[in-house]
Amino acid sequence: MAQSGIHALSSIFISKIFKHKRWFVSSFIFGAMLPDIDILISAITFLLGTNIYDSISVHQTFTHSIFTTIIIYLIFLSIAEITSKHKFKKIGQGLCLGITSHIILDVFLWFEPISLLWPVQPYLIQPTDIWKNTILDNEQFIKKLLLAFEFLFFRVYGWILINKTIQTSNIQSFSWFIKYISKWIKIEFTLFLIFILLIYLNIDINTYIIFFATMYIPSLIMALISTYILRDVFND
């Protein structure tokens, strides 16, 4: 299941290495969250009548593939070549390194197979799964807890965005958006508390995942939109 909250936070820290590279940092952070957009496809297939397990199987396939990452980079490289604008090359590099960081983190932080070589995986060879021989006690509880913390991570990410916006030299250009992020992070914290309560109430895992996806999709979209709108604050 999607974990873009932790990817957003981890990318913030990793991107400090590249803080002086204009266009790169915001693209890196955006790319670190982007692969989980495939949860939209999972949701659509579920709404169309596919069972929950087949719907979830769409997740961590084509958007988490090394081949997809290479194609994205080649597209931006081509745009840079055609337009003679070097910024598109930097954007492509940032996006693809962000996506790569997402994939690597998913391999270690989630207990499900990942199709790193989609479409070769899972159709010709088995997906990558370093946890397949590991038996975890209370696995469902751990998964629920990780998912609940996604909303807290989004809340922290929003707080970081607000602080970076306040500190930017061009605050007038972005101040209008702060009120929306402020409302968003309050919602995210409320969702975190709700999902912790659901864990306490021992809600069935399938029901939990469906409710999670319903709340997570708008959270992820807001995180991506916020990153794009405030992309220039990462250059200060």
mmCIF file of C-alpha atoms in Angstrom:
data_model
loop_
_atom_site.group_PDB
_atom_site.id
_atom_site.type_symbol
_atom_site.label_atom_id
_atom_site.label_comp_id
_atom_site.label_asym_id
_atom_site.label_seq_id
_atom_site.Cartn_x
_atom_site.Cartn_y
_atom_site.Cartn_z
ATOM 1 C CA MET A 1 0.000 0.000 0.000
ATOM 2 C CA ALA A 2 1.053 3.582 -0.642
ATOM 3 C CA GLN A 3 3.523 5.348 1.646
ATOM 4 C CA SER A 4 4.111 8.718 0.029
ATOM 5 C CA GLY A 5 4.117 10.566 3.337
ATOM 6 C CA ILE A 6 7.346 8.974 4.450
ATOM 7 C CA HIS A 7 8.739 9.342 0.925
ATOM 8 C CA ALA A 8 8.031 13.070 1.028
ATOM 9 C CA LEU A 9 9.866 13.483 4.328
ATOM 10 C CA SER A 10 12.814 11.311 3.364
ATOM 11 C CA SER A 11 13.189 13.163 0.068
ATOM 12 C CA ILE A 12 13.343 16.476 1.942
ATOM 13 C CA PHE A 13 16.399 15.280 3.842
ATOM 14 C CA ILE A 14 18.041 13.600 0.855
ATOM 15 C CA SER A 15 17.475 16.656 -1.335
ATOM 16 C CA LYS A 16 19.603 18.806 0.979
ATOM 17 C CA ILE A 17 22.578 17.319 -0.836
ATOM 18 C CA PHE A 18 21.342 19.049 -3.993
ATOM 19 C CA LYS A 19 19.956 22.229 -2.418
ATOM 20 C CA HIS A 20 21.800 24.560 -4.787
ATOM 21 C CA LYS A 21 20.472 22.906 -7.941
ATOM 22 C CA ARG A 22 17.535 24.922 -9.254
ATOM 23 C CA TRP A 23 14.617 22.860 -10.587
ATOM 24 C CA PHE A 24 16.209 19.668 -9.313
ATOM 25 C CA VAL A 25 15.153 19.668 -5.651
ATOM 26 C CA SER A 26 11.421 20.218 -6.125
ATOM 27 C CA SER A 27 11.436 17.667 -8.954
ATOM 28 C CA PHE A 28 13.206 15.172 -6.704
ATOM 29 C CA ILE A 29 10.619 15.594 -3.935
ATOM 30 C CA PHE A 30 7.755 15.431 -6.438
ATOM 31 C CA GLY A 31 9.249 12.298 -7.991
ATOM 32 C CA ALA A 32 9.641 10.657 -4.594
ATOM 33 C CA MET A 33 5.866 10.790 -4.130
ATOM 34 C CA LEU A 34 4.771 10.280 -7.735
ATOM 35 C CA PRO A 35 4.907 6.445 -8.017
ATOM 36 C CA ASP A 36 2.076 6.013 -5.520
ATOM 37 C CA ILE A 37 -0.281 7.753 -7.925
ATOM 38 C CA ASP A 38 -1.035 4.243 -9.176
ATOM 39 C CA ILE A 39 -3.322 3.885 -6.176
ATOM 40 C CA LEU A 40 -5.792 5.858 -8.304
ATOM 41 C CA ILE A 41 -5.797 3.013 -10.814
ATOM 42 C CA SER A 42 -6.335 0.531 -8.000
ATOM 43 C CA ALA A 43 -9.275 2.572 -6.729
ATOM 44 C CA ILE A 44 -10.847 2.824 -10.176
ATOM 45 C CA THR A 45 -10.552 -0.913 -10.813
ATOM 46 C CA PHE A 46 -12.094 -1.592 -7.401
ATOM 47 C CA LEU A 47 -15.009 0.748 -8.135
ATOM 48 C CA LEU A 48 -15.529 -1.044 -11.446
ATOM 49 C CA GLY A 49 -16.092 -4.292 -9.601
ATOM 50 C CA THR A 50 -12.653 -5.870 -9.321
ATOM 51 C CA ASN A 51 -12.063 -7.584 -5.999
ATOM 52 C CA ILE A 52 -9.850 -5.786 -3.519
ATOM 53 C CA TYR A 53 -6.885 -8.141 -3.898
ATOM 54 C CA ASP A 54 -6.725 -7.798 -7.688
ATOM 55 C CA SER A 55 -7.143 -4.037 -7.347
ATOM 56 C CA ILE A 56 -4.267 -3.796 -4.889
ATOM 57 C CA SER A 57 -2.092 -5.910 -7.195
ATOM 58 C CA VAL A 58 -2.018 -2.984 -9.655
ATOM 59 C CA HIS A 59 -0.148 -0.975 -7.044
ATOM 60 C CA GLN A 60 3.653 -1.085 -7.140
ATOM 61 C CA THR A 61 3.828 -2.245 -10.736
ATOM 62 C CA PHE A 62 4.254 0.107 -13.713
ATOM 63 C CA THR A 63 4.860 3.286 -11.694
ATOM 64 C CA HIS A 64 7.489 1.483 -9.625
ATOM 65 C CA SER A 65 9.349 0.068 -12.608
ATOM 66 C CA ILE A 66 12.935 0.880 -13.523
ATOM 67 C CA PHE A 67 11.891 0.798 -17.175
ATOM 68 C CA THR A 68 9.203 3.435 -16.572
ATOM 69 C CA THR A 69 11.775 5.596 -14.806
ATOM 70 C CA ILE A 70 14.136 5.366 -17.775
ATOM 71 C CA ILE A 71 11.343 6.268 -20.203
ATOM 72 C CA ILE A 72 10.419 9.337 -18.132
ATOM 73 C CA TYR A 73 14.031 10.487 -18.148
ATOM 74 C CA LEU A 74 14.320 9.999 -21.914
ATOM 75 C CA ILE A 75 11.138 12.034 -22.424
ATOM 76 C CA PHE A 76 12.517 14.976 -20.451
ATOM 77 C CA LEU A 77 15.889 14.605 -22.135
ATOM 78 C CA SER A 78 14.143 14.816 -25.505
ATOM 79 C CA ILE A 79 12.161 17.887 -24.424
ATOM 80 C CA ALA A 80 15.400 19.549 -23.298
ATOM 81 C CA GLU A 81 16.996 18.741 -26.645
ATOM 82 C CA ILE A 82 14.048 19.989 -28.698
ATOM 83 C CA THR A 83 13.504 23.193 -26.713
ATOM 84 C CA SER A 84 17.192 23.823 -25.962
ATOM 85 C CA LYS A 85 16.193 24.417 -22.344
ATOM 86 C CA HIS A 86 18.522 22.740 -19.877
ATOM 87 C CA LYS A 87 15.981 23.010 -17.060
ATOM 88 C CA PHE A 88 13.996 20.100 -18.489
ATOM 89 C CA LYS A 89 17.033 17.873 -18.174
ATOM 90 C CA LYS A 90 17.355 18.873 -14.515
ATOM 91 C CA ILE A 91 13.649 18.271 -13.947
ATOM 92 C CA GLY A 92 13.945 14.841 -15.537
ATOM 93 C CA GLN A 93 16.965 14.000 -13.407
ATOM 94 C CA GLY A 94 15.188 15.140 -10.256
ATOM 95 C CA LEU A 95 11.995 13.246 -11.029
ATOM 96 C CA CYS A 96 13.795 10.031 -11.890
ATOM 97 C CA LEU A 97 16.138 10.095 -8.909
ATOM 98 C CA GLY A 98 13.126 10.818 -6.705
ATOM 99 C CA ILE A 99 11.245 7.882 -8.214
ATOM 100 C CA THR A 100 14.317 5.698 -7.719
ATOM 101 C CA SER A 101 14.570 6.687 -4.056
ATOM 102 C CA HIS A 102 10.881 5.816 -3.681
ATOM 103 C CA ILE A 103 11.394 2.388 -5.216
ATOM 104 C CA ILE A 104 14.416 1.603 -3.033
ATOM 105 C CA LEU A 105 12.602 2.666 0.124
ATOM 106 C CA ASP A 106 9.555 0.589 -0.805
ATOM 107 C CA VAL A 107 11.680 -2.523 -1.195
ATOM 108 C CA PHE A 108 12.745 -2.253 2.441
ATOM 109 C CA LEU A 109 9.773 -0.578 4.125
ATOM 110 C CA TRP A 110 6.797 -2.461 2.764
ATOM 111 C CA PHE A 111 6.084 -6.148 3.123
ATOM 112 C CA GLU A 112 4.673 -6.801 -0.328
ATOM 113 C CA PRO A 113 6.191 -7.732 -3.720
ATOM 114 C CA ILE A 114 7.280 -4.897 -6.015
ATOM 115 C CA SER A 115 7.535 -5.216 -9.793
ATOM 116 C CA LEU A 116 10.804 -3.351 -10.272
ATOM 117 C CA LEU A 117 11.130 -4.749 -13.781
ATOM 118 C CA TRP A 118 7.521 -4.361 -14.906
ATOM 119 C CA PRO A 119 6.307 -5.603 -17.381
ATOM 120 C CA VAL A 120 8.832 -8.448 -17.106
ATOM 121 C CA GLN A 121 7.688 -8.754 -13.508
ATOM 122 C CA PRO A 122 5.253 -10.195 -12.539
ATOM 123 C CA TYR A 123 4.404 -11.885 -15.844
ATOM 124 C CA LEU A 124 7.686 -13.635 -16.687
ATOM 125 C CA ILE A 125 9.517 -13.665 -13.363
ATOM 126 C CA GLN A 126 8.452 -13.210 -9.775
ATOM 127 C CA PRO A 127 8.294 -9.672 -8.358
ATOM 128 C CA THR A 128 10.997 -8.502 -5.972
ATOM 129 C CA ASP A 129 10.144 -9.382 -2.385
ATOM 130 C CA ILE A 130 12.900 -9.376 0.225
ATOM 131 C CA TRP A 131 10.344 -10.174 2.944
ATOM 132 C CA LYS A 132 8.852 -13.313 1.384
ATOM 133 C CA ASN A 133 10.662 -15.672 3.747
ATOM 134 C CA THR A 134 10.101 -13.494 6.785
ATOM 135 C CA ILE A 135 7.282 -14.220 9.189
ATOM 136 C CA LEU A 136 6.187 -11.164 11.128
ATOM 137 C CA ASP A 137 4.153 -11.311 14.283
ATOM 138 C CA ASN A 138 1.124 -9.022 14.124
ATOM 139 C CA GLU A 139 1.772 -8.231 10.456
ATOM 140 C CA GLN A 140 -1.689 -6.749 9.942
ATOM 141 C CA PHE A 141 -1.246 -4.497 12.962
ATOM 142 C CA ILE A 142 2.117 -3.278 11.632
ATOM 143 C CA LYS A 143 0.620 -2.561 8.211
ATOM 144 C CA LYS A 144 -2.291 -0.669 9.724
ATOM 145 C CA LEU A 145 0.069 1.365 11.874
ATOM 146 C CA LEU A 146 2.315 2.234 8.931
ATOM 147 C CA LEU A 147 -0.688 3.362 6.928
ATOM 148 C CA ALA A 148 -2.032 5.460 9.799
ATOM 149 C CA PHE A 149 1.305 7.221 10.160
ATOM 150 C CA GLU A 150 1.123 8.270 6.517
ATOM 151 C CA PHE A 151 -1.318 10.998 7.497
ATOM 152 C CA LEU A 152 0.989 12.184 10.255
ATOM 153 C CA PHE A 153 3.880 12.263 7.784
ATOM 154 C CA PHE A 154 1.775 14.339 5.390
ATOM 155 C CA ARG A 155 1.001 16.679 8.264
ATOM 156 C CA VAL A 156 4.718 17.116 8.990
ATOM 157 C CA TYR A 157 5.453 17.596 5.290
ATOM 158 C CA GLY A 158 2.837 20.341 5.123
ATOM 159 C CA TRP A 159 4.386 22.007 8.163
ATOM 160 C CA ILE A 160 7.786 21.955 6.431
ATOM 161 C CA LEU A 161 6.249 23.522 3.323
ATOM 162 C CA ILE A 162 4.728 26.316 5.391
ATOM 163 C CA ASN A 163 8.032 27.033 7.108
ATOM 164 C CA LYS A 164 9.979 27.028 3.861
ATOM 165 C CA THR A 165 7.408 29.376 2.345
ATOM 166 C CA ILE A 166 7.690 31.774 5.282
ATOM 167 C CA GLN A 167 11.477 31.743 5.021
ATOM 168 C CA THR A 168 11.615 32.285 1.271
ATOM 169 C CA SER A 169 12.759 35.635 -0.057
ATOM 170 C CA ASN A 170 9.731 35.795 -2.343
ATOM 171 C CA ILE A 171 7.040 35.049 0.228
ATOM 172 C CA GLN A 172 4.507 37.391 -1.402
ATOM 173 C CA SER A 173 4.232 35.041 -4.366
ATOM 174 C CA PHE A 174 3.261 32.055 -2.234
ATOM 175 C CA SER A 175 1.603 33.446 0.891
ATOM 176 C CA TRP A 176 -1.880 32.976 -0.609
ATOM 177 C CA PHE A 177 -1.395 29.206 -0.523
ATOM 178 C CA ILE A 178 -0.374 28.948 3.129
ATOM 179 C CA LYS A 179 -3.983 29.034 4.355
ATOM 180 C CA TYR A 180 -4.817 25.989 2.251
ATOM 181 C CA ILE A 181 -1.859 24.016 3.547
ATOM 182 C CA SER A 182 -2.777 25.026 7.101
ATOM 183 C CA LYS A 183 -6.238 23.545 6.640
ATOM 184 C CA TRP A 184 -4.781 20.486 4.956
ATOM 185 C CA ILE A 185 -2.383 19.623 7.770
ATOM 186 C CA LYS A 186 -5.190 19.912 10.325
ATOM 187 C CA ILE A 187 -7.197 17.416 8.294
ATOM 188 C CA GLU A 188 -4.189 15.105 8.023
ATOM 189 C CA PHE A 189 -3.658 15.097 11.777
ATOM 190 C CA THR A 190 -7.344 14.387 12.340
ATOM 191 C CA LEU A 191 -7.148 11.476 9.902
ATOM 192 C CA PHE A 192 -4.126 10.138 11.750
ATOM 193 C CA LEU A 193 -6.089 10.095 15.006
ATOM 194 C CA ILE A 194 -9.086 8.468 13.312
ATOM 195 C CA PHE A 195 -6.983 5.661 11.871
ATOM 196 C CA ILE A 196 -5.255 5.072 15.193
ATOM 197 C CA LEU A 197 -8.729 4.728 16.695
ATOM 198 C CA LEU A 198 -9.689 2.249 13.972
ATOM 199 C CA ILE A 199 -6.641 0.172 14.869
ATOM 200 C CA TYR A 200 -7.720 0.213 18.503
ATOM 201 C CA LEU A 201 -11.200 -0.923 17.439
ATOM 202 C CA ASN A 202 -9.571 -3.749 15.467
ATOM 203 C CA ILE A 203 -11.298 -2.934 12.185
ATOM 204 C CA ASP A 204 -11.042 -5.626 9.508
ATOM 205 C CA ILE A 205 -7.932 -5.105 7.339
ATOM 206 C CA ASN A 206 -9.881 -4.964 4.057
ATOM 207 C CA THR A 207 -12.283 -2.343 5.394
ATOM 208 C CA TYR A 208 -9.320 -0.454 6.813
ATOM 209 C CA ILE A 209 -7.508 -0.434 3.456
ATOM 210 C CA ILE A 210 -10.593 0.719 1.554
ATOM 211 C CA PHE A 211 -11.141 3.594 3.981
ATOM 212 C CA PHE A 212 -7.428 4.375 3.906
ATOM 213 C CA ALA A 213 -7.359 4.584 0.111
ATOM 214 C CA THR A 214 -10.418 6.847 0.143
ATOM 215 C CA MET A 215 -8.667 9.319 2.440
ATOM 216 C CA TYR A 216 -5.159 8.798 1.102
ATOM 217 C CA ILE A 217 -5.825 9.670 -2.543
ATOM 218 C CA PRO A 218 -6.867 13.297 -1.882
ATOM 219 C CA SER A 219 -4.003 13.588 0.626
ATOM 220 C CA LEU A 220 -1.479 12.494 -1.978
ATOM 221 C CA ILE A 221 -2.960 14.758 -4.642
ATOM 222 C CA MET A 222 -2.780 17.716 -2.253
ATOM 223 C CA ALA A 223 0.850 16.897 -1.448
ATOM 224 C CA LEU A 224 1.742 16.786 -5.141
ATOM 225 C CA ILE A 225 -0.148 19.997 -5.935
ATOM 226 C CA SER A 226 1.473 21.775 -2.978
ATOM 227 C CA THR A 227 4.927 20.642 -4.049
ATOM 228 C CA TYR A 228 4.329 21.916 -7.568
ATOM 229 C CA ILE A 229 2.874 25.283 -6.546
ATOM 230 C CA LEU A 230 5.622 25.883 -3.986
ATOM 231 C CA ARG A 231 8.396 24.416 -6.131
ATOM 232 C CA ASP A 232 10.425 27.628 -6.054
ATOM 233 C CA VAL A 233 10.654 27.732 -2.251
ATOM 234 C CA PHE A 234 13.052 24.792 -2.413
ATOM 235 C CA ASN A 235 15.555 26.916 -4.302
ATOM 236 C CA ASP A 236 16.139 29.386 -1.460
#
